[in-house]
């Protein structure tokens, strides 16, 4: 008989945004480092079917998987930490669950019964959790529950977990609760009461946590640990101090200090194994001890909303490590940049990235920034909309196509160099209808992209409706633009470059989604390296100037 799959539920209390996703991913890494095969799934209690139609202000980045689903950004943390590809089975929303049950009801599958939250919704939740554990050969499945304990819409999920634990047995399941221990400066005390209340709330539903991860900004005193343990019915060794860290990648190492991996294995009866975190430790050491400092400008629309660019930010951390550098990101507000003032935004950056985005707002600023980067040999990396804006810039200023544009920004443009994809013309529904997921791309040998990847066939993840209009491709090429990568089946343009430029690469896909700790995305790695090169070149130029001023020195 095969050994039972272990299920670890990660819940959150007191306040949201405590980092449940990173906590789950970190403990996942600790099990993975012991050679266990793990995955993580996220249950989101909101009624949207997926986050694809939500505003970035509501939801942050939409993370796209290889199999083309639009998911919660926590799935990005899971992939970056545990190096397991996520799929449609790793993110379930209340919207999807209700949709499935209601469709079944319409088909008459419930044979006249009243359809209810218990058992029909809870059964569907349990079925989805179990499916992940049963389909692949996982030793352990983490289940992160979105929201905070006590949320009304989270209740069916909590009830389903209570039943799931009964079905699978306590010995095969555990609950890790992430909580906050606030410090009150006026009384100079750490307060454990919110944690006690949040655990009380869990226990009201019939869930007893096995481990508490206590977020604090200072050390957790033993007396507090014991108090929490007593009031929450958890053994003191299972009350873990989870201090704020400068880098999220330190968190698995901090948990390791408190033997979290070992304690989880012991609690679940997983065999005791050595853990290997050597590579991870080296990576974190490099994050903390860079040799170079480099600043990259990111010109997007949501400059105040860093969660919208989560994977890009992390990809730069990974790429920094490969280049022994700390990459500092400077957020450029695309609505402030024009062709006339662009130079002033470049005084302290060594590279420019224009990320993905939607809608016309800020597009002219992005085009102006790209114009400056192109003309001044500043390394440029265009992602999705960033490729499309680079095409518009090139068409207008190099090919002489005045008012060239994307039909997304101006439907009446005389030169629609970026246009709606054939397959998108009849699309009327917004949710899940873009070109999504992994698509093949064939790279031209001798291109910068080929130099980065080291192979001609790649597959990268997409999320867009518009594309380079192939009727302009020959004109773009005649004027010096290189089509460095195309989709072998459709001929769609996937990668563009300027061969004469130090590093100017635009991609129609989202490479940031595949960058991982100890497996940096090659384009981010090479872009950062080009930015360092550019910075060095400028320093050399400055030295030359000094020499010219003082010829005898
Ligand atoms: N808005 C553009 C499109 O739909 C680009 C999308 C993106 O950058 N993800 O094609």
Coordinates of C-alpha atoms and ligand atoms in Angstrom, one line a residue:
X1 CA 0.0 0.0 0.0
X2 CA 1.3 3.4 -0.9
X3 CA 2.1 5.7 2.1
X4 CA -0.5 8.4 2.9
X5 CA -0.1 11.9 1.5
X6 CA 0.4 14.4 4.3
X7 CA -1.7 17.7 4.2
X8 CA -0.5 20.8 5.9
X9 CA -3.1 23.7 6.2
X10 CA -1.7 27.2 6.5
X11 CA -4.2 29.7 8.0
X12 CA -3.8 33.3 9.1
X13 CA -5.1 35.3 11.9
X14 CA -5.3 38.8 13.5
X15 CA -4.6 40.7 10.3
X16 CA -4.2 40.0 6.6
X17 CA -0.9 40.5 4.7
X18 CA 1.2 38.6 7.2
X19 CA 2.8 36.5 4.4
X20 CA 1.0 33.2 4.6
X21 CA 2.1 32.4 1.0
X22 CA 5.8 33.0 1.9
X23 CA 5.4 31.0 5.1
X24 CA 3.9 28.0 3.2
X25 CA 6.5 28.3 0.5
X26 CA 9.3 28.5 3.1
X27 CA 8.2 25.4 5.0
X28 CA 7.7 23.8 1.6
X29 CA 11.3 24.5 0.8
X30 CA 12.4 23.0 4.2
X31 CA 10.6 19.7 3.2
X32 CA 11.9 19.9 -0.3
X33 CA 15.4 20.3 1.0
X34 CA 14.9 16.9 2.7
X35 CA 14.1 15.3 -0.6
X36 CA 10.3 15.2 -0.1
X37 CA 8.1 15.8 -3.1
X38 CA 5.8 18.7 -2.2
X39 CA 3.3 21.1 -3.7
X40 CA 1.2 24.0 -2.5
X41 CA -2.3 25.0 -3.3
X42 CA -4.2 28.1 -2.5
X43 CA -7.8 28.4 -1.6
X44 CA -9.2 31.9 -2.2
X45 CA -12.5 32.6 -0.6
X46 CA -13.6 35.4 -3.0
X47 CA -16.4 34.9 -5.6
X48 CA -14.4 35.9 -8.7
X49 CA -13.7 32.8 -10.8
X50 CA -10.0 33.9 -11.0
X51 CA -8.1 37.1 -10.4
X52 CA -7.8 37.7 -14.2
X53 CA -10.5 40.3 -14.3
X54 CA -9.5 42.0 -11.1
X55 CA -7.9 45.4 -11.0
X56 CA -4.2 45.4 -10.0
X57 CA -5.3 47.8 -7.2
X58 CA -7.4 45.0 -5.8
X59 CA -5.2 42.0 -6.4
X60 CA -1.7 42.8 -7.5
X61 CA 0.0 40.6 -10.1
X62 CA -1.9 37.9 -11.9
X63 CA 0.4 34.9 -12.0
X64 CA 0.0 32.8 -15.1
X65 CA 0.9 29.1 -15.1
X66 CA 2.2 26.9 -18.0
X67 CA -1.3 25.4 -18.5
X68 CA -2.7 28.9 -19.0
X69 CA -4.6 29.8 -15.9
X70 CA -4.6 33.2 -14.2
X71 CA -3.9 32.7 -10.6
X72 CA -3.0 34.4 -7.3
X73 CA 0.4 35.9 -6.9
X74 CA 1.2 33.6 -4.1
X75 CA 1.6 30.8 -6.7
X76 CA 4.6 32.8 -7.9
X77 CA 6.2 32.5 -4.5
X78 CA 5.5 28.8 -4.4
X79 CA 7.2 28.2 -7.8
X80 CA 10.2 30.4 -6.8
X81 CA 10.6 28.7 -3.5
X82 CA 9.9 25.0 -4.2
X83 CA 10.6 24.8 -7.9
X84 CA 7.4 22.9 -8.7
X85 CA 5.3 24.0 -11.6
X86 CA 1.9 25.2 -10.6
X87 CA -1.2 24.2 -12.6
X88 CA -5.0 24.9 -12.6
X89 CA -5.2 22.5 -9.7
X90 CA -3.1 24.7 -7.4
X91 CA -5.6 27.7 -7.1
X92 CA -9.2 27.3 -6.2
X93 CA -11.6 30.2 -5.6
X94 CA -15.0 30.2 -4.0
X95 CA -16.3 31.4 -7.4
X96 CA -15.0 28.3 -9.2
X97 CA -16.3 26.0 -6.5
X98 CA -19.8 27.5 -6.5
X99 CA -19.8 27.5 -10.4
X100 CA -19.0 23.8 -10.4
X101 CA -21.7 23.0 -7.9
X102 CA -24.3 25.1 -9.6
X103 CA -23.5 23.7 -13.1
X104 CA -24.0 20.2 -11.6
X105 CA -27.3 21.2 -10.1
X106 CA -28.5 22.5 -13.5
X107 CA -27.6 19.2 -15.1
X108 CA -29.7 17.5 -12.5
X109 CA -26.8 15.6 -10.9
X110 CA -28.2 16.1 -7.4
X111 CA -31.3 14.1 -8.1
X112 CA -33.8 16.4 -6.5
X113 CA -31.8 17.1 -3.3
X114 CA -31.6 20.6 -1.8
X115 CA -28.1 21.9 -2.7
X116 CA -26.4 23.3 0.4
X117 CA -23.0 24.7 1.6
X118 CA -22.7 21.5 3.7
X119 CA -22.2 19.0 2.2
X120 CA -22.2 20.1 -1.5
X121 CA -19.8 23.1 -1.4
X122 CA -17.6 21.5 1.3
X123 CA -17.5 18.2 -0.6
X124 CA -16.3 20.1 -3.7
X125 CA -13.6 21.8 -1.7
X126 CA -12.4 18.5 -0.2
X127 CA -12.5 16.8 -3.7
X128 CA -10.2 19.5 -5.1
X129 CA -7.7 19.2 -2.2
X130 CA -7.6 15.5 -2.4
X131 CA -7.3 15.4 -6.2
X132 CA -3.9 17.2 -6.0
X133 CA -2.6 14.8 -3.4
X134 CA -3.8 11.7 -5.3
X135 CA -2.8 12.6 -8.9
X136 CA 1.0 13.1 -8.5
X137 CA 3.4 11.3 -6.3
X138 CA 3.5 14.0 -3.6
X139 CA 4.7 13.3 -0.1
X140 CA 3.1 16.5 1.3
X141 CA 0.6 19.0 0.0
X142 CA 0.4 22.4 1.6
X143 CA -2.9 24.2 1.5
X144 CA -2.9 27.9 2.1
X145 CA -6.3 29.4 2.9
X146 CA -6.6 33.0 1.7
X147 CA -8.0 35.7 4.0
X148 CA -8.1 35.7 7.8
X149 CA -9.8 33.4 10.2
X150 CA -13.3 34.8 11.0
X151 CA -14.0 36.1 7.4
X152 CA -17.6 35.1 6.5
X153 CA -16.7 33.9 3.0
X154 CA -13.9 31.7 4.4
X155 CA -16.2 29.6 6.6
X156 CA -17.1 26.9 4.1
X157 CA -13.3 26.4 3.5
X158 CA -12.7 26.1 7.3
X159 CA -15.6 23.6 7.6
X160 CA -14.2 21.6 4.7
X161 CA -10.8 21.5 6.4
X162 CA -12.4 20.3 9.6
X163 CA -14.1 17.4 7.7
X164 CA -11.0 16.7 5.7
X165 CA -9.0 16.2 8.9
X166 CA -11.6 13.8 10.1
X167 CA -11.5 11.9 6.8
X168 CA -7.7 11.7 6.5
X169 CA -6.8 11.4 10.2
X170 CA -5.0 13.8 12.5
X171 CA -1.8 11.8 11.9
X172 CA -1.8 12.8 8.2
X173 CA -2.8 16.4 8.6
X174 CA -1.7 19.5 10.5
X175 CA -2.6 23.1 10.9
X176 CA 0.0 25.9 10.9
X177 CA -1.5 29.2 12.0
X178 CA 0.3 32.4 11.1
X179 CA -0.4 35.2 13.6
X180 CA 0.8 38.6 14.7
X181 CA 2.3 39.6 18.0
X182 CA 2.1 43.4 18.1
X183 CA 4.4 45.5 20.2
X184 CA 2.9 48.4 22.1
X185 CA 5.6 51.0 22.4
X186 CA 3.8 53.1 25.1
X187 CA 3.7 50.2 27.5
X188 CA 6.9 48.5 26.1
X189 CA 5.1 45.2 25.8
X190 CA 4.4 42.5 23.2
X191 CA 0.7 41.5 23.2
X192 CA -0.4 37.9 22.8
X193 CA -4.1 38.5 23.2
X194 CA -4.9 39.0 19.5
X195 CA -3.2 35.6 18.9
X196 CA -5.2 34.0 21.7
X197 CA -8.4 35.4 20.1
X198 CA -7.6 34.3 16.6
X199 CA -6.8 30.7 17.8
X200 CA -10.0 30.8 19.8
X201 CA -11.8 31.6 16.6
X202 CA -10.1 28.6 14.9
X203 CA -11.1 26.3 17.8
X204 CA -14.7 27.5 17.6
X205 CA -14.8 26.0 14.2
X206 CA -13.3 22.8 15.5
X207 CA -9.7 23.4 14.2
X208 CA -6.8 23.0 16.6
X209 CA -3.6 24.5 15.4
X210 CA -0.5 22.3 15.7
X211 CA 2.1 25.1 15.2
X212 CA 1.9 28.9 15.5
X213 CA 4.2 31.1 13.5
X214 CA 4.3 34.4 15.4
X215 CA 5.1 37.4 13.3
X216 CA 7.0 39.9 15.4
X217 CA 9.5 42.7 14.8
X218 CA 11.6 41.7 17.9
X219 CA 12.5 38.5 19.8
X220 CA 9.7 36.5 21.3
X221 CA 10.4 36.2 25.0
X222 CA 10.1 32.8 26.6
X223 CA 7.4 34.0 29.0
X224 CA 5.3 35.1 26.0
X225 CA 5.9 31.8 24.2
X226 CA 4.7 29.9 27.2
X227 CA 1.7 32.0 27.6
X228 CA 0.7 31.6 24.0
X229 CA 1.3 27.9 24.2
X230 CA -0.9 27.5 27.3
X231 CA -3.8 29.6 26.1
X232 CA -3.7 28.1 22.6
X233 CA -3.2 24.5 23.6
X234 CA 0.0 24.2 21.6
X235 CA 3.3 22.9 23.0
X236 CA 5.8 25.7 23.6
X237 CA 8.3 24.2 21.0
X238 CA 5.6 24.6 18.4
X239 CA 5.3 28.4 19.0
X240 CA 7.7 29.7 16.5
X241 CA 9.2 33.2 16.4
X242 CA 8.8 34.5 12.8
X243 CA 10.7 37.8 12.8
X244 CA 10.6 40.3 10.0
X245 CA 13.5 39.8 7.6
X246 CA 15.1 42.1 5.1
X247 CA 14.7 39.5 2.4
X248 CA 12.0 36.9 2.0
X249 CA 14.6 34.4 1.0
X250 CA 16.0 34.4 4.6
X251 CA 12.7 33.0 5.9
X252 CA 13.3 29.3 5.3
X253 CA 16.7 29.7 7.0
X254 CA 15.1 31.5 10.0
X255 CA 12.5 28.8 10.3
X256 CA 15.3 26.2 10.1
X257 CA 16.9 27.8 13.1
X258 CA 13.8 26.8 15.1
X259 CA 13.8 23.3 13.5
X260 CA 10.5 24.0 11.8
X261 CA 11.1 21.4 9.1
X262 CA 12.1 18.7 11.6
X263 CA 9.1 19.5 13.8
X264 CA 6.7 19.3 10.9
X265 CA 8.2 16.0 9.7
X266 CA 8.0 14.6 13.3
X267 CA 4.4 15.8 13.7
X268 CA 3.3 14.1 10.5
X269 CA 5.4 10.9 10.9
X270 CA 7.5 11.7 7.8
X271 CA 10.9 10.0 8.0
X272 CA 13.8 11.9 9.5
X273 CA 16.2 13.1 6.8
X274 CA 19.2 15.4 6.5
X275 CA 18.3 18.7 5.0
X276 CA 20.4 20.3 2.3
X277 CA 20.2 24.1 2.2
X278 CA 23.7 24.8 1.0
X279 CA 22.8 26.4 -2.3
X280 CA 20.0 28.4 -0.7
X281 CA 22.3 29.7 2.0
X282 CA 24.8 30.7 -0.6
X283 CA 22.1 32.5 -2.5
X284 CA 21.0 34.4 0.6
X285 CA 24.5 35.3 1.5
X286 CA 24.9 36.8 -2.0
X287 CA 21.6 38.7 -1.7
X288 CA 23.0 40.3 1.5
X289 CA 26.6 40.9 0.3
X290 CA 26.6 42.3 -3.2
X291 CA 29.7 43.6 -4.9
X292 CA 28.0 46.0 -7.4
X293 CA 25.1 48.3 -7.0
X294 CA 23.0 49.0 -10.1
X295 CA 19.8 51.0 -10.6
X296 CA 17.2 50.0 -13.1
X297 CA 14.2 52.2 -14.1
X298 CA 10.8 50.5 -14.3
X299 CA 8.4 52.6 -16.3
X300 CA 4.9 51.4 -15.7
X301 CA 1.5 52.6 -14.6
X302 CA 1.2 51.3 -11.1
X303 CA 4.3 52.8 -9.7
X304 CA 2.8 53.0 -6.2
X305 CA 1.6 49.4 -6.4
X306 CA 4.6 47.1 -6.1
X307 CA 2.5 44.0 -5.8
X308 CA 1.5 44.4 -9.5
X309 CA 5.1 43.7 -10.4
X310 CA 5.9 41.0 -7.8
X311 CA 7.6 38.5 -10.2
X312 CA 9.6 41.2 -11.9
X313 CA 10.9 42.4 -8.5
X314 CA 11.9 38.9 -7.5
X315 CA 13.5 38.1 -10.9
X316 CA 15.8 41.1 -10.3
X317 CA 16.8 39.7 -6.9
X318 CA 17.7 36.4 -8.6
X319 CA 19.5 38.2 -11.5
X320 CA 21.4 40.4 -9.0
X321 CA 22.8 37.3 -7.3
X322 CA 24.1 36.0 -10.7
X323 CA 25.8 39.2 -11.2
X324 CA 27.1 39.8 -7.7
X325 CA 24.9 42.9 -7.6
X326 CA 22.2 44.5 -5.7
X327 CA 19.6 45.8 -8.2
X328 CA 17.8 48.8 -7.0
X329 CA 14.5 49.6 -8.8
X330 CA 13.5 53.1 -9.5
X331 CA 9.9 53.5 -10.4
X332 CA 9.3 55.9 -13.2
X333 CA 5.8 57.3 -13.6
X334 CA 5.0 56.9 -17.3
X335 CA 2.5 59.7 -17.2
X336 CA 5.3 62.2 -16.4
X337 CA 7.7 61.4 -19.2
X338 CA 7.8 63.1 -22.6
X339 CA 10.2 63.0 -25.5
X340 CA 11.5 66.4 -24.3
X341 CA 12.1 65.6 -20.7
X342 CA 13.1 61.9 -20.9
X343 CA 16.8 62.6 -20.3
X344 CA 16.3 63.7 -16.7
X345 CA 14.8 60.3 -15.8
X346 CA 17.9 58.6 -17.0
X347 CA 20.5 60.4 -14.9
X348 CA 20.8 57.8 -12.3
X349 CA 19.7 54.5 -14.0
X350 CA 21.7 52.0 -16.0
X351 CA 18.9 50.2 -17.7
X352 CA 15.2 50.6 -18.5
X353 CA 12.4 48.0 -18.2
X354 CA 8.9 48.6 -19.5
X355 CA 6.6 45.9 -17.9
X356 CA 3.3 44.4 -19.1
X357 CA 0.2 46.5 -18.8
X358 CA -3.2 47.3 -20.2
X359 CA -4.8 50.5 -21.6
X360 CA -3.7 53.7 -23.1
X361 CA -2.9 55.7 -20.0
X362 CA 0.9 56.3 -19.7
X363 CA 1.6 54.7 -23.1
X364 CA 3.2 57.9 -24.6
X365 CA 5.5 58.2 -21.6
X366 CA 6.7 54.6 -22.0
X367 CA 7.3 55.2 -25.7
X368 CA 9.3 58.4 -24.9
X369 CA 11.4 56.5 -22.3
X370 CA 12.1 53.8 -24.8
X371 CA 13.1 56.4 -27.4
X372 CA 15.7 57.7 -25.0
X373 CA 17.1 54.3 -24.2
X374 CA 17.3 53.3 -27.9
X375 CA 19.1 56.4 -28.9
X376 CA 21.5 56.5 -26.0
X377 CA 22.5 52.8 -25.9
X378 CA 20.9 52.3 -22.5
X379 CA 20.1 48.6 -22.0
X380 CA 16.3 48.1 -22.5
X381 CA 14.1 45.2 -21.6
X382 CA 10.5 45.3 -22.9
X383 CA 8.0 42.8 -21.5
X384 CA 4.8 42.2 -23.3
X385 CA 3.4 45.8 -23.5
X386 CA 7.1 46.8 -23.3
X387 CA 7.7 45.0 -26.6
X388 CA 4.6 46.5 -28.1
X389 CA 5.7 50.1 -27.1
X390 CA 9.2 49.5 -28.5
X391 CA 7.6 48.5 -31.8
X392 CA 5.5 51.7 -31.8
X393 CA 8.6 53.8 -31.0
X394 CA 10.6 52.2 -33.7
X395 CA 7.8 52.5 -36.3
X396 CA 7.3 56.2 -35.5
X397 CA 10.9 57.4 -35.2
X398 CA 12.9 55.0 -37.3
X399 CA 10.5 53.8 -40.0
X400 CA 8.9 57.2 -40.3
X401 CA 5.3 56.0 -39.7
X402 CA 3.8 59.0 -38.1
X403 CA 1.2 58.2 -35.5
X404 CA 1.9 54.5 -35.6
X405 CA 0.2 52.9 -32.6
X406 CA -1.5 49.9 -31.1
X407 CA -5.2 49.6 -31.8
X408 CA -5.5 49.1 -28.0
X409 CA -4.6 52.8 -27.6
X410 CA -6.0 54.2 -30.8
X411 CA -8.4 52.2 -32.9
X412 CA -8.2 54.7 -35.7
X413 CA -4.4 54.8 -36.0
X414 CA -3.2 55.0 -39.7
X415 CA -0.5 52.5 -38.9
X416 CA -1.7 49.7 -36.5
X417 CA 1.7 48.2 -35.9
X418 CA 0.2 46.4 -32.9
X419 CA -3.2 44.9 -33.5
X420 CA -5.7 42.6 -32.0
X421 CA -4.8 38.9 -32.6
X422 CA -7.0 37.1 -35.2
X423 CA -8.2 34.8 -32.4
X424 CA -9.3 37.7 -30.3
X425 CA -11.5 39.5 -32.7
X426 CA -14.7 37.7 -31.8
X427 CA -14.0 37.4 -28.1
X428 CA -16.7 39.1 -26.0
X429 CA -16.1 37.7 -22.5
X430 CA -13.2 39.2 -20.5
X431 CA -12.4 36.3 -18.1
X432 CA -9.8 33.8 -19.1
X433 CA -9.9 34.7 -22.8
X434 CA -6.5 36.2 -23.5
X435 CA -3.6 34.3 -25.1
X436 CA -2.6 32.5 -22.0
X437 CA 0.0 30.0 -20.8
X438 CA 3.2 28.5 -22.2
X439 CA 3.7 28.8 -26.0
X440 CA 6.7 27.7 -28.0
X441 CA 9.1 30.2 -29.5
X442 CA 12.0 29.5 -31.9
X443 CA 15.0 31.8 -31.5
X444 CA 17.3 33.0 -34.2
X445 CA 20.9 31.8 -33.7
X446 CA 23.3 34.7 -33.0
X447 CA 20.6 36.8 -31.3
X448 CA 21.0 38.1 -27.8
X449 CA 18.1 36.0 -26.7
X450 CA 19.8 32.9 -28.1
X451 CA 23.0 33.9 -26.3
X452 CA 21.0 34.1 -23.0
X453 CA 19.0 30.9 -23.3
X454 CA 21.7 28.8 -25.0
X455 CA 19.1 27.0 -27.1
X456 CA 16.7 27.7 -30.0
X457 CA 13.5 26.2 -28.8
X458 CA 12.0 27.8 -25.7
X459 CA 8.5 27.9 -24.1
X460 CA 7.4 31.0 -22.2
X461 CA 4.1 32.2 -20.6
X462 CA 1.8 34.7 -22.2
X463 CA -1.0 36.9 -21.2
X464 CA -2.1 39.4 -23.9
X465 CA -4.7 40.1 -26.6
X466 CA -2.6 42.2 -29.0
X467 CA 0.4 41.2 -31.1
X468 CA 2.9 42.7 -33.6
X469 CA 1.0 43.2 -36.9
X470 CA 2.9 40.9 -39.3
X471 CA 2.1 43.2 -42.3
X472 CA 4.7 45.7 -40.9
X473 CA 7.4 43.1 -40.2
X474 CA 9.3 43.5 -43.4
X475 CA 9.4 47.3 -43.0
X476 CA 10.6 47.0 -39.4
X477 CA 13.3 44.5 -40.5
X478 CA 14.5 46.7 -43.4
X479 CA 15.0 49.5 -40.9
X480 CA 17.2 47.4 -38.7
X481 CA 14.9 45.7 -36.2
X482 CA 15.6 42.1 -35.6
X483 CA 12.8 39.5 -35.2
X484 CA 14.8 37.2 -32.9
X485 CA 12.0 34.8 -32.0
X486 CA 8.7 33.7 -33.4
X487 CA 6.1 31.1 -32.7
X488 CA 6.8 28.2 -35.0
X489 CA 3.1 27.5 -35.6
X490 CA 1.5 30.9 -36.0
X491 CA 4.5 33.0 -37.0
X492 CA 3.6 35.5 -34.3
X493 CA 6.5 37.8 -33.3
X494 CA 7.7 36.8 -29.8
X495 CA 11.2 38.5 -29.4
X496 CA 12.6 41.6 -31.0
X497 CA 16.1 43.1 -30.7
X498 CA 18.3 45.9 -32.0
X499 CA 21.5 44.2 -33.1
X500 CA 23.5 47.5 -33.0
X501 CA 22.4 48.3 -29.5
X502 CA 24.3 47.2 -26.3
X503 CA 21.2 45.3 -25.1
X504 CA 17.8 46.0 -26.4
X505 CA 15.4 43.1 -26.2
X506 CA 11.6 43.0 -26.2
X507 CA 9.6 39.9 -25.5
X508 CA 5.9 39.3 -26.0
X509 CA 5.8 36.9 -23.1
X510 CA 6.4 37.2 -19.3
X511 CA 9.8 35.8 -18.5
X512 CA 9.6 37.0 -14.9
X513 CA 7.1 34.2 -14.2
X514 CA 9.7 31.6 -14.6
X515 CA 12.6 33.0 -12.7
X516 CA 13.4 31.1 -9.5
X517 CA 15.9 31.0 -6.7
X518 CA 19.1 29.3 -8.0
X519 CA 17.5 29.2 -11.5
X520 CA 17.4 32.9 -12.6
X521 CA 15.7 33.7 -15.9
X522 CA 18.5 34.1 -18.4
X523 CA 17.1 37.3 -19.9
X524 CA 17.0 39.0 -16.5
X525 CA 20.5 37.8 -15.8
X526 CA 21.8 39.2 -19.1
X527 CA 19.9 42.4 -18.9
X528 CA 21.4 43.1 -15.4
X529 CA 24.8 42.2 -16.8
X530 CA 24.3 44.7 -19.7
X531 CA 23.3 47.4 -17.3
X532 CA 26.5 46.8 -15.2
X533 CA 28.4 47.0 -18.5
X534 CA 26.7 50.3 -19.4
X535 CA 27.5 51.8 -16.0
X536 CA 31.1 50.8 -16.4
X537 CA 31.3 52.3 -19.9
X538 CA 30.0 55.6 -18.5
X539 CA 32.5 55.6 -15.7
X540 CA 35.3 55.0 -18.2
X541 CA 34.0 57.8 -20.3
X542 CA 34.1 60.1 -17.2
X543 CA 37.7 59.1 -16.6
X544 CA 38.5 59.9 -20.2
X545 CA 37.0 63.4 -19.7
X546 CA 39.1 63.9 -16.6
X547 CA 42.2 63.0 -18.5
X548 CA 41.3 65.4 -21.3
X549 CA 40.9 68.2 -18.7
X550 CA 44.2 67.5 -17.1
X551 CA 46.4 66.2 -19.8
X552 CA 49.5 66.3 -17.6
X553 CA 48.0 64.5 -14.6
Ligands
LIG1 N1 -2.3 45.1 -23.3 C1 -1.4 44.4 -24.1 C2 -2.2 43.2 -24.7 O1 -3.2 42.8 -24.3 C3 -0.2 43.8 -23.3 C4 -0.6 42.9 -22.3 C5 0.5 42.6 -21.3 O2 1.4 43.4 -21.2 N2 0.4 41.6 -20.5 O3 -1.7 42.7 -25.7

